[in-house]
Coordinates of C-alpha atoms in Angstrom, one line a residue:
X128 CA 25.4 -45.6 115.3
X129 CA 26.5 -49.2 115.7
X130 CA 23.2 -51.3 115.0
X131 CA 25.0 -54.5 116.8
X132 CA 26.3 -52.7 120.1
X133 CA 22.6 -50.1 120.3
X134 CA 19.3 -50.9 122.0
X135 CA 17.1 -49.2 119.8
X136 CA 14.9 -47.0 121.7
X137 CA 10.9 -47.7 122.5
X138 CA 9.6 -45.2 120.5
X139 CA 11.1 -46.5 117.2
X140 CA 8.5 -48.0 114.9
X141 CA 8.2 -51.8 114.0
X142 CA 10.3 -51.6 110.9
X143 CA 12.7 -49.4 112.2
X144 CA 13.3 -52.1 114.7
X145 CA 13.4 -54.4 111.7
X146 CA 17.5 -55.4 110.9
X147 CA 18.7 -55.2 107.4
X148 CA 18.8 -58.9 107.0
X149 CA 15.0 -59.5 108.5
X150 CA 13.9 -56.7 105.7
X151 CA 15.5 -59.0 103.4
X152 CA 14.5 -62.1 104.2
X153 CA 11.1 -61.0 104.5
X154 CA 10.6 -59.3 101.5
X155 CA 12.4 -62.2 99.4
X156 CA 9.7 -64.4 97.8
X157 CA 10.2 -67.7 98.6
X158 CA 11.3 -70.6 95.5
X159 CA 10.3 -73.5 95.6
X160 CA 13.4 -76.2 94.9
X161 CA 13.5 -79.6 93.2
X162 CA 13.0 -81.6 96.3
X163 CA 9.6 -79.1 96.6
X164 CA 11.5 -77.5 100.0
X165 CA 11.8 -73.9 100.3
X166 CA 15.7 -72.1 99.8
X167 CA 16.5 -68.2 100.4
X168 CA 19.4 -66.8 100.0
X169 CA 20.6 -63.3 102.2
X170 CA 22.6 -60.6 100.8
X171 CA 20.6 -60.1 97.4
X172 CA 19.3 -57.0 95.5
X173 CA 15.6 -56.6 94.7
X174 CA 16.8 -56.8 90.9
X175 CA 17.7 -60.6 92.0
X176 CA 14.4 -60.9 93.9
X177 CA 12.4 -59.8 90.6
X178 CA 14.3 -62.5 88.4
X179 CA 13.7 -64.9 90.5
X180 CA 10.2 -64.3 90.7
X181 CA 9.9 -64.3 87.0
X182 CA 11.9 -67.7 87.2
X183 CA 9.3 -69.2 89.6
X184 CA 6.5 -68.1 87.2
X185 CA 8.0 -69.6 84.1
X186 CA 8.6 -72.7 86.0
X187 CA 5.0 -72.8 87.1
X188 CA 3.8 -72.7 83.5
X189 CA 6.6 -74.7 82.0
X190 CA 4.9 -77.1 84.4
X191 CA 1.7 -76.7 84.1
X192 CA 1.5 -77.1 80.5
X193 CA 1.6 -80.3 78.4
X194 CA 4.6 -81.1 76.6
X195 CA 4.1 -82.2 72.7
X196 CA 5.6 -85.0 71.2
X197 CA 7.0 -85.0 67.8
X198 CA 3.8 -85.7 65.2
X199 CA 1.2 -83.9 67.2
X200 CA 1.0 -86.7 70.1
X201 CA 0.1 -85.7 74.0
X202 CA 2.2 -87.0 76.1
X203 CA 0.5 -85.3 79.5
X204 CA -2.8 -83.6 79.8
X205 CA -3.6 -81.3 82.8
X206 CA -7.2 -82.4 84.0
X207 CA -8.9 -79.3 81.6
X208 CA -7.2 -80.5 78.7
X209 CA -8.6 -84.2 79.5
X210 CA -12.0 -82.8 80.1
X211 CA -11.7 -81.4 76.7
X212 CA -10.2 -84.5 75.0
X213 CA -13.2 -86.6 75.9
X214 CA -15.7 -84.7 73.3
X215 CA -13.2 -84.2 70.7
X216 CA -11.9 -87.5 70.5
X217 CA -8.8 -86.7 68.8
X218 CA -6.8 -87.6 71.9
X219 CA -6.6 -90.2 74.3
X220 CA -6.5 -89.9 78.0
X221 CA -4.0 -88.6 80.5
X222 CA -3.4 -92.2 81.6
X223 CA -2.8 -93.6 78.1
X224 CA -0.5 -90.8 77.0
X225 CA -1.3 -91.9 73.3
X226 CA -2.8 -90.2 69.8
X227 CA -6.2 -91.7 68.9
X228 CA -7.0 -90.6 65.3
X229 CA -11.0 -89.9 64.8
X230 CA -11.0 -91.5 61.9
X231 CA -12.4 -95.2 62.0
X232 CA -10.4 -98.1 60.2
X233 CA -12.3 -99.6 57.6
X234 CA -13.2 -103.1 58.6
X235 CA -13.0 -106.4 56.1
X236 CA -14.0 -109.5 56.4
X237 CA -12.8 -112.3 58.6
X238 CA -9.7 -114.2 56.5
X239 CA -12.1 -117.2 57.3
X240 CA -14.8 -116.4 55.5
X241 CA -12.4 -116.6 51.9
X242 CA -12.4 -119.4 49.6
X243 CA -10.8 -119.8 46.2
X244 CA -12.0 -122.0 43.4
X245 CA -10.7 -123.4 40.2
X246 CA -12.4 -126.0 37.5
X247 CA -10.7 -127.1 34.7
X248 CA -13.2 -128.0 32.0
X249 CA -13.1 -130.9 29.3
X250 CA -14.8 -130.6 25.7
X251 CA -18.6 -132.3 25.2
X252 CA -19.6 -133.5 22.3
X253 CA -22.3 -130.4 21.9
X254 CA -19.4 -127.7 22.2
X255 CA -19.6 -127.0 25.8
X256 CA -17.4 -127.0 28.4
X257 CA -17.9 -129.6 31.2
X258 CA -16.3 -129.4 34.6
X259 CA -14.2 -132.0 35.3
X260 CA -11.9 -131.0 38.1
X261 CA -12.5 -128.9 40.9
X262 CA -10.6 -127.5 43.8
X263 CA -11.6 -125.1 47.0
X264 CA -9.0 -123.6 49.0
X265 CA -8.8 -121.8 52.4
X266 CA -7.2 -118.3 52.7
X267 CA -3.9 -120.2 53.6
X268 CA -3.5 -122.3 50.5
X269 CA -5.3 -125.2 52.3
X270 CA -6.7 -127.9 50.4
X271 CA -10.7 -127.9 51.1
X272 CA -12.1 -129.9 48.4
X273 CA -10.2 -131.8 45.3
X274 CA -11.7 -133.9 43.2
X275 CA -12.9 -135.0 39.6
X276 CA -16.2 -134.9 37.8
X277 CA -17.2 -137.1 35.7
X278 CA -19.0 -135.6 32.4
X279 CA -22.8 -134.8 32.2
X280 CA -22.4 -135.8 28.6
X281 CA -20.3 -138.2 26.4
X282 CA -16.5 -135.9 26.3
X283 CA -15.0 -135.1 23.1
X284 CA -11.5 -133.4 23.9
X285 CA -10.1 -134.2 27.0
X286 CA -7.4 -130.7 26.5
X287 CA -5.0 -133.1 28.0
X288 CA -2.3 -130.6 27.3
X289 CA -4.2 -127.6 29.3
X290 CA -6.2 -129.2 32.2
X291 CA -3.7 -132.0 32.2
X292 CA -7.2 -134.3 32.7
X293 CA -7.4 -138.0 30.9
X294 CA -9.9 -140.4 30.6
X295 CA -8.9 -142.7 33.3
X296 CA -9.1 -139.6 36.0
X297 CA -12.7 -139.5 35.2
X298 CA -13.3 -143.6 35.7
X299 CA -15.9 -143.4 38.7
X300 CA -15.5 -139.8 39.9
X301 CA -18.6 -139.1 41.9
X302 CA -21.3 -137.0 39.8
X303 CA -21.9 -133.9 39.3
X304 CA -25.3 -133.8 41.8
X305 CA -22.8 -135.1 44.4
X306 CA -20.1 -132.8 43.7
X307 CA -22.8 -129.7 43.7
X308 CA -23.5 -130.4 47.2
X309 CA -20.3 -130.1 48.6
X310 CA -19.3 -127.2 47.0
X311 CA -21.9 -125.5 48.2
X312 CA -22.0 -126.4 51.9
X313 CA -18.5 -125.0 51.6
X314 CA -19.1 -122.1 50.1
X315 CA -22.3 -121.0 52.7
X316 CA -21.7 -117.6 53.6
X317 CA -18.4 -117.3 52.2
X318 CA -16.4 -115.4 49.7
X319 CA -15.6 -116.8 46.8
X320 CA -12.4 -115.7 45.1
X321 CA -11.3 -116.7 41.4
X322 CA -10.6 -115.8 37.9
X323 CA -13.7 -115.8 35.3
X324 CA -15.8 -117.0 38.2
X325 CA -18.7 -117.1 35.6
X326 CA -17.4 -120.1 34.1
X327 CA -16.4 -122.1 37.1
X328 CA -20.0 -121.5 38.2
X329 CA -21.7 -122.2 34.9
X330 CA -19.6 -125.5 34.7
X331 CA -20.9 -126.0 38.4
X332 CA -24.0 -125.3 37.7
X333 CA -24.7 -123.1 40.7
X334 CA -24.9 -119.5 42.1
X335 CA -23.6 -117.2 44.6
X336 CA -24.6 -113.7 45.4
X337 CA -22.2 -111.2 43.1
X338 CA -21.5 -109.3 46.4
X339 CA -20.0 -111.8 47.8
X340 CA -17.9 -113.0 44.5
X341 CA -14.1 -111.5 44.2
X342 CA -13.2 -112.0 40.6
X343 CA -9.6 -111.0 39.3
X344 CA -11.3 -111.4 35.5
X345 CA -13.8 -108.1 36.2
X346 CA -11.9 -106.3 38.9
X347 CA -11.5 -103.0 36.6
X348 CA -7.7 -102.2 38.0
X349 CA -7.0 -105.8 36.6
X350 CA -8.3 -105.1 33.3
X351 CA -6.8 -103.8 30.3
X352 CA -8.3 -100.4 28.8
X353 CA -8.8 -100.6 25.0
X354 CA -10.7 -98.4 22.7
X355 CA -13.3 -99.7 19.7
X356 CA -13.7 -98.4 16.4
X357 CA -16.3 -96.3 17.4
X358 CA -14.3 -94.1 19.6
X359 CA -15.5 -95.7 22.9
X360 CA -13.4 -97.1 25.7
X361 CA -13.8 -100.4 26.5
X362 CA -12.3 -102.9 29.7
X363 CA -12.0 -106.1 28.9
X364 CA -10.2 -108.9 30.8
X365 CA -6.6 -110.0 31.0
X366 CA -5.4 -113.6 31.4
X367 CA -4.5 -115.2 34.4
X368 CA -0.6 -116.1 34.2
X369 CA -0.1 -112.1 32.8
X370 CA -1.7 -110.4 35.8
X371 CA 0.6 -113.1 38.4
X372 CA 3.6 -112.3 35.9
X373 CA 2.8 -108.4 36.4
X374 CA 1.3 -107.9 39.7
X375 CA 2.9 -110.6 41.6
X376 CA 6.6 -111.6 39.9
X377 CA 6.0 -114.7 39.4
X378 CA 7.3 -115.5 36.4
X379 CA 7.1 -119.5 36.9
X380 CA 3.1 -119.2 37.4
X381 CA 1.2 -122.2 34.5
X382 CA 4.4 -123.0 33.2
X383 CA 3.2 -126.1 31.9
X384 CA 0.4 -127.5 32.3
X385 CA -2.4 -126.2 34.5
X386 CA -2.9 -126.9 38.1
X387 CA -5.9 -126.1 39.7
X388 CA -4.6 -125.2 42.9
X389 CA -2.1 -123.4 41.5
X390 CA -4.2 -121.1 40.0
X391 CA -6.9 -120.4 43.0
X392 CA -4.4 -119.9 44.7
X393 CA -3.1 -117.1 41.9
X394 CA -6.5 -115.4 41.6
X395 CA -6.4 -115.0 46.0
X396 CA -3.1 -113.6 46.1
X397 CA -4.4 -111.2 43.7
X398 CA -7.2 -110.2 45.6
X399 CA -4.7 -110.1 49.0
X400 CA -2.7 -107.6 47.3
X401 CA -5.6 -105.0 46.5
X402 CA -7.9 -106.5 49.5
X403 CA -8.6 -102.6 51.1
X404 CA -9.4 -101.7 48.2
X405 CA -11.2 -104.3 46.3
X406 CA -13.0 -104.2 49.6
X407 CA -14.3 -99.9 49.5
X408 CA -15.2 -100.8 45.8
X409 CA -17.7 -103.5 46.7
X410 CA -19.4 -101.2 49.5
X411 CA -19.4 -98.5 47.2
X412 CA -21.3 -101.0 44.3
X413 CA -23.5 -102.3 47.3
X414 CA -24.4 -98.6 48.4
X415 CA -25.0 -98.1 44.7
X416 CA -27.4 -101.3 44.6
X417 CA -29.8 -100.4 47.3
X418 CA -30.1 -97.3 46.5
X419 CA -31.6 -97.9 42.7
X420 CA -33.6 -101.2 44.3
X421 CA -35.4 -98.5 47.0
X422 CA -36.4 -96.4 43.7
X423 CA -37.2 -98.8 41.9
X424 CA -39.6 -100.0 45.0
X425 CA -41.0 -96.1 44.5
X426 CA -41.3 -96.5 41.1
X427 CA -43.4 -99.8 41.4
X428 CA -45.1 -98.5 44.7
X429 CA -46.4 -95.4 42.4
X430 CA -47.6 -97.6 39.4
X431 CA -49.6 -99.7 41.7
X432 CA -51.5 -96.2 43.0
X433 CA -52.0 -95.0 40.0
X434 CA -53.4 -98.2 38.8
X435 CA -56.1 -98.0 42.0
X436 CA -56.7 -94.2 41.6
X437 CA -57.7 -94.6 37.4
X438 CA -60.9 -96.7 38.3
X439 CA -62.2 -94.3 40.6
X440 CA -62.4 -91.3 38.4
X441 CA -58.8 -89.9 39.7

């Protein structure tokens, strides 16, 4: 019977009264397209229909789920995912998009808070070495103090042909009181970088905490491992001009004679080189420090008790 040119008759159910094409079109699950509208297609098996629902599931997920960058970096977090990021703190937020690494970056010191030094020294008529010159400089090789010394004592070799000092650069330099005092307003609660820091502050005659002393003479990578007769290993340090020759290529460093400046500046681009790590080693030494001053506190605490308790019979 011709479904176009036949009423169907009352008693027929509802979905025999149902066409072909409105069984289709109803039992076709709907897809949602890229402009979010809603296409169907007529004329299609129910093998089609069951693709295409797979399809729409697989898009769904594809969707739904946060695509990976290349090195383990989020580029889009669903809002569980950013609910979760916030107490693991290994990534960032949906808005940022970024990779935030747990781990905290070591902080150093302010560049500020650096100053190099270099003395050169002059011979005194009771064998010891009197500062004569003396030079602070900034963290960018700027000129914060320069000036002579003159002797403590009566001089008896002016090593003219190493400190490149004479007798007339010491005619009325200011003293060495004077000199003291600048240096160390300079140096207040800074870090003072060198080589052989001992004897620039010996020759000063001052002091500043070790911890906050930098010294390319007792930094154990710049030393040079030797062994004694006895067997043992010993460090002991290496010269100025061969650690800039090997660590820094400069082959033209105290070519002549010395220059002060030359050489602070030497010993703190040493230290920039190896900064992180100079840097872990000091905190580590620090740690270290405070560790043996609490026992020894204990230690002391305990003798004082025991000292109280003996009297009373204890």
């Amino acid at each position: 019977m011709d479904e176009k040119t036949t009423t169907p008759p009352s008693s027929w159910s509802f979905f025999e009264k149902l066409s072909i094409h409105d069984r289709i079109k109803r039992d076709k699950p709907r897809r949602r397209n890229n402009g979010g509208g809603n296409s169907s297609t007529s004329g299609e098996s129910s093998g089609d229909n069951d693709s295409i629902e797979r399809l729409t599931i697989s898009d769904k997920i594809r969707r739904d789920k946060p695509s990976r960058r290349r090195g383990g970096s989020i580029s889009s977090c669903s809002d569980d995912s950013a609910s979760h990021d916030e107490t693991s703190a290994t990534i960032s937020s949906a808005s940022s998009g970024s990779f935030v690494h747990s781990y905290q970056k070591r902080s150093l010191p302010e560049r500020s808070q650096y100053v190099a030094v270099d003395c050169e020294m002059v011979g005194g008529i009771s064998g010891t070495s009197l500062c004569a010159r003396v030079v602070l400089v900034d963290w960018k090789g700027r000129t914060l103090l320069d000036t002579c010394v003159a002797p403590v004592e009566p001089v008896e070799d002016y090593r003219t042909y190493v400190s490149g000092i004479t007798e007339e650069d010491l005619v009325g330099a200011p003293s060495l009181m004077r000199v003291q005092q600048q240096v160390l307003d300079l140096l207040e609660g800074k870090i003072l970088v060198g080589h052989a820091l001992i004897n620039d502050l010996e020759a000063l005659r001052i002091q500043h905490p070790w911890h906050m002393q930098r010294d390319t003479a007792t930094y154990p990578p710049f030393m040079r491992n030797v062994t004694s007769q006895d067997g043992q290993s010993l460090l002991l340090p290496r010269k100025l001009k061969e650690l800039v020759h090997e660590k820094l290529g400069d082959k033209k460093f105290q070519s002549g004679v010395h220059d002060p400046i030359e050489d602070a500046m030497g010993a703190l681009n040493l230290y920039k080189q190896h900064r992180p790590r100079w840097e872990a080693c000091v905190q580590s030494n620090m740690k270290k420090s405070q560790q043996e001053q609490a026992f020894m506190l204990r230690q002391q605490q305990h003798f004082y008790y025991m000292q109280q308790m003996l009297p009373m019979g204890f």
